[in-house]
Amino acid sequence: MNMRIPILKLDEILIVSIQWELDDQKAIQFQEDLLNKIHGTSARGVVIDLTPIDFIDSFIAKVLGDVISMSRLMGAKVVITGIQPGVAITLIELGIRLENVMTALDLENGLARLRAELEA
C-alpha cells in the first residue's frame, strides 16, 4: 500500500503533517509531491509539522534538509513545527543546519509565524 503524505492548501500556504515514520521511498515521494504542489499552486509558504516523529535516520534528515532548500529555491518560505528532541539531536549530529529556517513548537504557532512573515 503506497500511502502518500497529505499536502493541504490554505490560501497561499501548504500544510504538511507527517504522521508516521518515513522510509527512504516515502521520503523521496514526499519530496517530489511537495515540490510539484509548490509549483502547481504557486504557494508562497510551507509548514511542515513533525510533531509525531520521534526519530529520523540520516537519509530522512538529508531529504528534509533538501526539501527545505528546494522549497526556498522555488520561492516558498518554510516553517518546521513540532521538532522532537531526538530529531533535533539527529539533525545537528549529521551537520544539517536549519539556518534561516523558521521553527515553531506547534502547527498553530507555525502558521501564525509564516503568515506574519508573508505579510512583511
PDB file of C-alpha atoms in Angstrom:
ATOM      1  CA  MET A   1       0.000   0.000   0.000  1.00  0.00           C
ATOM      2  CA  ASN A   2       1.521   3.300  -1.106  1.00  0.00           C
ATOM      3  CA  MET A   3       0.353   5.892   1.411  1.00  0.00           C
ATOM      4  CA  ARG A   4       1.294   9.424   0.475  1.00  0.00           C
ATOM      5  CA  ILE A   5       1.725  12.251   2.908  1.00  0.00           C
ATOM      6  CA  PRO A   6      -1.223  14.614   2.517  1.00  0.00           C
ATOM      7  CA  ILE A   7      -0.405  18.180   1.488  1.00  0.00           C
ATOM      8  CA  LEU A   8      -3.200  20.621   2.263  1.00  0.00           C
ATOM      9  CA  LYS A   9      -3.550  24.093   0.740  1.00  0.00           C
ATOM     10  CA  LEU A  10      -4.759  27.013   2.858  1.00  0.00           C
ATOM     11  CA  ASP A  11      -4.733  30.265   0.911  1.00  0.00           C
ATOM     12  CA  GLU A  12      -1.128  30.542  -0.326  1.00  0.00           C
ATOM     13  CA  ILE A  13       0.272  28.156   2.288  1.00  0.00           C
ATOM     14  CA  LEU A  14       0.805  24.413   2.040  1.00  0.00           C
ATOM     15  CA  ILE A  15       0.454  22.415   5.247  1.00  0.00           C
ATOM     16  CA  VAL A  16       2.168  19.066   5.630  1.00  0.00           C
ATOM     17  CA  SER A  17       1.723  16.943   8.723  1.00  0.00           C
ATOM     18  CA  ILE A  18       3.968  13.913   8.676  1.00  0.00           C
ATOM     19  CA  GLN A  19       2.081  11.375  10.774  1.00  0.00           C
ATOM     20  CA  TRP A  20       4.334   8.324  10.520  1.00  0.00           C
ATOM     21  CA  GLU A  21       7.993   7.406  10.258  1.00  0.00           C
ATOM     22  CA  LEU A  22       9.242   7.730   6.706  1.00  0.00           C
ATOM     23  CA  ASP A  23      11.193   5.110   4.848  1.00  0.00           C
ATOM     24  CA  ASP A  24      13.523   6.134   2.019  1.00  0.00           C
ATOM     25  CA  GLN A  25      10.943   5.615  -0.735  1.00  0.00           C
ATOM     26  CA  LYS A  26       8.211   7.584   1.056  1.00  0.00           C
ATOM     27  CA  ALA A  27      10.670  10.408   1.781  1.00  0.00           C
ATOM     28  CA  ILE A  28      11.584  10.751  -1.901  1.00  0.00           C
ATOM     29  CA  GLN A  29       7.899  10.582  -2.875  1.00  0.00           C
ATOM     30  CA  PHE A  30       7.121  13.302  -0.310  1.00  0.00           C
ATOM     31  CA  GLN A  31       9.900  15.489  -1.726  1.00  0.00           C
ATOM     32  CA  GLU A  32       8.555  15.133  -5.272  1.00  0.00           C
ATOM     33  CA  ASP A  33       4.928  15.643  -4.208  1.00  0.00           C
ATOM     34  CA  LEU A  34       5.704  18.790  -2.218  1.00  0.00           C
ATOM     35  CA  LEU A  35       7.815  20.397  -4.934  1.00  0.00           C
ATOM     36  CA  ASN A  36       5.154  19.625  -7.552  1.00  0.00           C
ATOM     37  CA  LYS A  37       2.464  21.081  -5.280  1.00  0.00           C
ATOM     38  CA  ILE A  38       4.513  24.267  -4.716  1.00  0.00           C
ATOM     39  CA  HIS A  39       4.939  24.622  -8.457  1.00  0.00           C
ATOM     40  CA  GLY A  40       1.317  23.803  -9.281  1.00  0.00           C
ATOM     41  CA  THR A  41      -0.229  26.127  -6.704  1.00  0.00           C
ATOM     42  CA  SER A  42       2.369  28.922  -6.612  1.00  0.00           C
ATOM     43  CA  ALA A  43       2.390  28.539  -2.836  1.00  0.00           C
ATOM     44  CA  ARG A  44       4.380  31.204  -1.012  1.00  0.00           C
ATOM     45  CA  GLY A  45       4.769  29.261   2.220  1.00  0.00           C
ATOM     46  CA  VAL A  46       5.037  25.731   3.583  1.00  0.00           C
ATOM     47  CA  VAL A  47       4.529  24.459   7.106  1.00  0.00           C
ATOM     48  CA  ILE A  48       5.995  21.012   7.775  1.00  0.00           C
ATOM     49  CA  ASP A  49       4.740  19.574  11.053  1.00  0.00           C
ATOM     50  CA  LEU A  50       6.943  16.849  12.547  1.00  0.00           C
ATOM     51  CA  THR A  51       5.148  16.538  15.908  1.00  0.00           C
ATOM     52  CA  PRO A  52       4.504  12.756  15.773  1.00  0.00           C
ATOM     53  CA  ILE A  53       8.052  11.934  14.605  1.00  0.00           C
ATOM     54  CA  ASP A  54      10.386  10.858  17.429  1.00  0.00           C
ATOM     55  CA  PHE A  55      13.374   9.763  15.346  1.00  0.00           C
ATOM     56  CA  ILE A  56      14.782  10.193  11.848  1.00  0.00           C
ATOM     57  CA  ASP A  57      17.707   8.456  10.231  1.00  0.00           C
ATOM     58  CA  SER A  58      20.482  10.120   8.271  1.00  0.00           C
ATOM     59  CA  PHE A  59      18.826   9.691   4.857  1.00  0.00           C
ATOM     60  CA  ILE A  60      15.499  11.151   6.007  1.00  0.00           C
ATOM     61  CA  ALA A  61      17.344  14.028   7.701  1.00  0.00           C
ATOM     62  CA  LYS A  62      19.143  14.793   4.429  1.00  0.00           C
ATOM     63  CA  VAL A  63      15.901  14.649   2.452  1.00  0.00           C
ATOM     64  CA  LEU A  64      14.262  17.012   4.943  1.00  0.00           C
ATOM     65  CA  GLY A  65      17.144  19.472   4.598  1.00  0.00           C
ATOM     66  CA  ASP A  66      16.959  19.165   0.806  1.00  0.00           C
ATOM     67  CA  VAL A  67      13.175  19.716   0.797  1.00  0.00           C
ATOM     68  CA  ILE A  68      13.620  22.918   2.776  1.00  0.00           C
ATOM     69  CA  SER A  69      16.355  24.192   0.435  1.00  0.00           C
ATOM     70  CA  MET A  70      14.442  23.234  -2.704  1.00  0.00           C
ATOM     71  CA  SER A  71      11.231  24.842  -1.435  1.00  0.00           C
ATOM     72  CA  ARG A  72      13.087  28.063  -0.733  1.00  0.00           C
ATOM     73  CA  LEU A  73      14.646  27.981  -4.224  1.00  0.00           C
ATOM     74  CA  MET A  74      11.104  27.789  -5.596  1.00  0.00           C
ATOM     75  CA  GLY A  75      10.149  30.919  -3.646  1.00  0.00           C
ATOM     76  CA  ALA A  76       8.303  29.338  -0.705  1.00  0.00           C
ATOM     77  CA  LYS A  77       9.174  30.222   2.870  1.00  0.00           C
ATOM     78  CA  VAL A  78       9.296  27.210   5.172  1.00  0.00           C
ATOM     79  CA  VAL A  79       8.393  26.755   8.822  1.00  0.00           C
ATOM     80  CA  ILE A  80       9.169  23.491  10.609  1.00  0.00           C
ATOM     81  CA  THR A  81       6.976  22.735  13.608  1.00  0.00           C
ATOM     82  CA  GLY A  82       6.966  20.167  16.374  1.00  0.00           C
ATOM     83  CA  ILE A  83      10.614  19.100  16.242  1.00  0.00           C
ATOM     84  CA  GLN A  84      11.105  16.438  18.924  1.00  0.00           C
ATOM     85  CA  PRO A  85      14.389  16.283  20.903  1.00  0.00           C
ATOM     86  CA  GLY A  86      15.609  13.136  19.116  1.00  0.00           C
ATOM     87  CA  VAL A  87      15.031  14.707  15.712  1.00  0.00           C
ATOM     88  CA  ALA A  88      16.851  17.902  16.734  1.00  0.00           C
ATOM     89  CA  ILE A  89      19.807  15.883  18.017  1.00  0.00           C
ATOM     90  CA  THR A  90      19.993  13.840  14.810  1.00  0.00           C
ATOM     91  CA  LEU A  91      19.878  16.911  12.579  1.00  0.00           C
ATOM     92  CA  ILE A  92      22.685  18.640  14.483  1.00  0.00           C
ATOM     93  CA  GLU A  93      24.833  15.499  14.754  1.00  0.00           C
ATOM     94  CA  LEU A  94      24.552  15.000  10.985  1.00  0.00           C
ATOM     95  CA  GLY A  95      25.542  18.594  10.315  1.00  0.00           C
ATOM     96  CA  ILE A  96      22.172  19.544   8.864  1.00  0.00           C
ATOM     97  CA  ARG A  97      21.821  23.139   9.919  1.00  0.00           C
ATOM     98  CA  LEU A  98      18.423  24.700   9.533  1.00  0.00           C
ATOM     99  CA  GLU A  99      19.856  28.190   9.477  1.00  0.00           C
ATOM    100  CA  ASN A 100      17.405  30.854   8.369  1.00  0.00           C
ATOM    101  CA  VAL A 101      14.556  28.343   8.673  1.00  0.00           C
ATOM    102  CA  MET A 102      11.723  29.388  10.904  1.00  0.00           C
ATOM    103  CA  THR A 103      10.655  26.907  13.564  1.00  0.00           C
ATOM    104  CA  ALA A 104       7.756  26.778  15.990  1.00  0.00           C
ATOM    105  CA  LEU A 105       6.660  24.467  18.765  1.00  0.00           C
ATOM    106  CA  ASP A 106       3.336  23.572  17.160  1.00  0.00           C
ATOM    107  CA  LEU A 107       1.310  23.919  13.977  1.00  0.00           C
ATOM    108  CA  GLU A 108      -0.806  26.826  15.209  1.00  0.00           C
ATOM    109  CA  ASN A 109       2.240  28.927  16.104  1.00  0.00           C
ATOM    110  CA  GLY A 110       3.949  27.894  12.882  1.00  0.00           C
ATOM    111  CA  LEU A 111       1.031  29.084  10.764  1.00  0.00           C
ATOM    112  CA  ALA A 112       0.894  32.390  12.639  1.00  0.00           C
ATOM    113  CA  ARG A 113       4.619  32.909  12.210  1.00  0.00           C
ATOM    114  CA  LEU A 114       4.516  32.104   8.498  1.00  0.00           C
ATOM    115  CA  ARG A 115       1.549  34.391   7.866  1.00  0.00           C
ATOM    116  CA  ALA A 116       3.343  37.242   9.650  1.00  0.00           C
ATOM    117  CA  GLU A 117       6.452  36.611   7.548  1.00  0.00           C
ATOM    118  CA  LEU A 118       4.459  36.549   4.300  1.00  0.00           C
ATOM    119  CA  GLU A 119       2.757  39.842   5.179  1.00  0.00           C
ATOM    120  CA  ALA A 120       6.074  41.581   5.945  1.00  0.00           C
TER     121      ALA A 120
END
